PDB file of C-alpha atoms in Angstrom:
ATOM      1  CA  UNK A   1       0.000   0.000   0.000  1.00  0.00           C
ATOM      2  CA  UNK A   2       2.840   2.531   0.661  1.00  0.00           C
ATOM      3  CA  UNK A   3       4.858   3.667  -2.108  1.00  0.00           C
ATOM      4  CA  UNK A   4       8.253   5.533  -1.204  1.00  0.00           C
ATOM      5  CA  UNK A   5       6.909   8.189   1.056  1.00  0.00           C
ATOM      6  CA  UNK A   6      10.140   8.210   3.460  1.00  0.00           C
ATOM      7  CA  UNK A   7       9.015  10.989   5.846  1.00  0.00           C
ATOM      8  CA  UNK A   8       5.813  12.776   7.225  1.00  0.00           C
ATOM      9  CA  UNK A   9       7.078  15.741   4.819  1.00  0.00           C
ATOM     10  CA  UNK A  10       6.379  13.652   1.882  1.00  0.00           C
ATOM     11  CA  UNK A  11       3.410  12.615   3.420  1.00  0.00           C
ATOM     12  CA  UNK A  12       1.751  15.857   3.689  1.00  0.00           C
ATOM     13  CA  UNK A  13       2.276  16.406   0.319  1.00  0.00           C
ATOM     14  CA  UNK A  14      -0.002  14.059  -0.914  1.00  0.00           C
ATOM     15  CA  UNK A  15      -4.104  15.006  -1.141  1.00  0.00           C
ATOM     16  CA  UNK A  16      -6.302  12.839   0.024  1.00  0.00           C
ATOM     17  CA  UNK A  17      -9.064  11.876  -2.127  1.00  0.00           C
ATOM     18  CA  UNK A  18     -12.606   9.717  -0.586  1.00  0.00           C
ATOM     19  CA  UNK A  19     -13.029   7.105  -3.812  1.00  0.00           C
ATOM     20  CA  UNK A  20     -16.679   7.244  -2.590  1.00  0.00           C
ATOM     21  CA  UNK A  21     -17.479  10.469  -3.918  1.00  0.00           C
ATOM     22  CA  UNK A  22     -14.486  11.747  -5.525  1.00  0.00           C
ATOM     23  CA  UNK A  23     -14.234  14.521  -2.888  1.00  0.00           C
ATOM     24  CA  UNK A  24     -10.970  16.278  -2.179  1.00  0.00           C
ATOM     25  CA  UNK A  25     -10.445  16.044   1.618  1.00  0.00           C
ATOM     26  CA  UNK A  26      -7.226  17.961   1.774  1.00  0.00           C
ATOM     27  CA  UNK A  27      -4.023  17.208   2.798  1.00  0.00           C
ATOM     28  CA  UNK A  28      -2.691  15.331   6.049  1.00  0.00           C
ATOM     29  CA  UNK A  29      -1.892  17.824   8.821  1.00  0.00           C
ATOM     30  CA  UNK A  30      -0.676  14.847  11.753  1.00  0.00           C
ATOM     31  CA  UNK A  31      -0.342  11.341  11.948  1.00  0.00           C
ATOM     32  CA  UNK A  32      -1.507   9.195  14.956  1.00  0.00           C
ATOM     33  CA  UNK A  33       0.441   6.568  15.729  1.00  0.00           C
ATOM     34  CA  UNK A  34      -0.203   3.508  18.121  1.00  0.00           C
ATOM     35  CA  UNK A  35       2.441   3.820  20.805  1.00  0.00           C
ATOM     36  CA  UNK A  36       3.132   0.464  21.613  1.00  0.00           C
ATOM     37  CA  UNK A  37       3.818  -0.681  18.010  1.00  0.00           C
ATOM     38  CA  UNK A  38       4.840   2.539  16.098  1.00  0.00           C
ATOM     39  CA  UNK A  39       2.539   1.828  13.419  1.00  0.00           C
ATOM     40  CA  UNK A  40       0.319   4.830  11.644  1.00  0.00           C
ATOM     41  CA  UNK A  41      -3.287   4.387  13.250  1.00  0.00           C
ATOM     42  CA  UNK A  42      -4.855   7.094  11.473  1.00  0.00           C
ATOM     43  CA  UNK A  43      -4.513  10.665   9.556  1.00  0.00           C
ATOM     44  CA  UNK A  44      -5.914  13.664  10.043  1.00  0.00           C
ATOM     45  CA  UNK A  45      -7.285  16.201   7.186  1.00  0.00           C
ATOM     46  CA  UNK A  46      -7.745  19.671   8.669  1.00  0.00           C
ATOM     47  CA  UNK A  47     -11.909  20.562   8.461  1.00  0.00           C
ATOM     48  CA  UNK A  48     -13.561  22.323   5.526  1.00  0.00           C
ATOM     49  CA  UNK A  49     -13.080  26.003   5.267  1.00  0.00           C
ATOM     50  CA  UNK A  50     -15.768  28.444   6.572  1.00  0.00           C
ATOM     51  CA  UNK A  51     -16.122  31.609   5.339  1.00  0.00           C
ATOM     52  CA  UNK A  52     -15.055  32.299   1.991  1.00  0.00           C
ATOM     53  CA  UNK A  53     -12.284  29.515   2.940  1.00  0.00           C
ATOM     54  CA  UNK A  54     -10.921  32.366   5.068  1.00  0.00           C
ATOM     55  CA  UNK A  55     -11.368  30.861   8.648  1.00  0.00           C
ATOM     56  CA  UNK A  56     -10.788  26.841   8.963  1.00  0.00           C
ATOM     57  CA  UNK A  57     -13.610  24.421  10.952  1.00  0.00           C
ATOM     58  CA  UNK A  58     -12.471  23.460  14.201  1.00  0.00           C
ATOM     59  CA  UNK A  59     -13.274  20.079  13.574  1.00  0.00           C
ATOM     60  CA  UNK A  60     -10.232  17.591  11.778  1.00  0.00           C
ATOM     61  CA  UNK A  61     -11.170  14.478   9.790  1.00  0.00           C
ATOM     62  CA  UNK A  62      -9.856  11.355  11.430  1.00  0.00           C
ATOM     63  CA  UNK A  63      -9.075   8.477   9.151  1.00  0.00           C
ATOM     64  CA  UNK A  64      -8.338   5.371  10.438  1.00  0.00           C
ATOM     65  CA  UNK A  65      -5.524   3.945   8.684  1.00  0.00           C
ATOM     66  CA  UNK A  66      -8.049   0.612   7.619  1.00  0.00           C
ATOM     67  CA  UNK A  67      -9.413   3.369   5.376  1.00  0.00           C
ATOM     68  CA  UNK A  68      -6.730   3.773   2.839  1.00  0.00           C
ATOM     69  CA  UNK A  69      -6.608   2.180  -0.279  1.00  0.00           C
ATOM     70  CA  UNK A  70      -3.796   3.241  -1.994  1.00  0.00           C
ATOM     71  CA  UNK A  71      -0.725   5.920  -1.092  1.00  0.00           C
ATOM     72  CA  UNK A  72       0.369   6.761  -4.596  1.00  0.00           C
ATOM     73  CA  UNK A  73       2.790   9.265  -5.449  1.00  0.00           C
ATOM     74  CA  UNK A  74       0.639  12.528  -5.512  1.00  0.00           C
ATOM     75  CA  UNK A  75      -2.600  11.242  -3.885  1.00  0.00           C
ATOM     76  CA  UNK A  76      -3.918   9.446  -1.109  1.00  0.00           C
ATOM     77  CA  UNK A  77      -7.271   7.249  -1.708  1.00  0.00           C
ATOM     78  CA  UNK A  78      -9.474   7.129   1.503  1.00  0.00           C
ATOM     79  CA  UNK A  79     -13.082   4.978   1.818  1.00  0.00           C
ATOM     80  CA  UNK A  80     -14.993   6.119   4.036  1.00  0.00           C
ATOM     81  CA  UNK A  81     -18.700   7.261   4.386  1.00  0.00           C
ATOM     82  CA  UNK A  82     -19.782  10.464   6.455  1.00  0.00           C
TER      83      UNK A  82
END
């Protein structure tokens, strides 16, 4: 599933795109991790924009890492259903 993303720079790099209805989620701003194992849990896309996509929602999107498809070079394919 992962190509050669090397770092979390790389990482956030890549949009994330829901296959369910082609919507553009944005771009990873963290990373969970599961401490006792040191594998990625989830990401986290920052909210939609409010306002004229001025001022950013207060809530993130947590995916859980089950939910990825496919981490290709520019784009990262998500399922999941709001």
């Amino acid at each position: 599933m992962i190509d050669t993303c090397t770092s979390f720079s790389d990482f956030k790099r890549k949009e994330v795109i829901n296959v369910c209805d082609g919507a553009r989620l944005g771009t990873p701003c963290d990373i969970e991790f599961n401490q006792g194992t040191g594998i990625i849990s989830s990401i986290i896309v920052p909210g939609h924009a409010k306002l004229l996509g001025i001022l950013k929602s207060s809530e993130e999107i947590v995916i859980p890492y089950s939910k990825i498809i496919k981490i290709g070079e520019d784009v990262i394919l998500v399922e999941i259903t709001f």
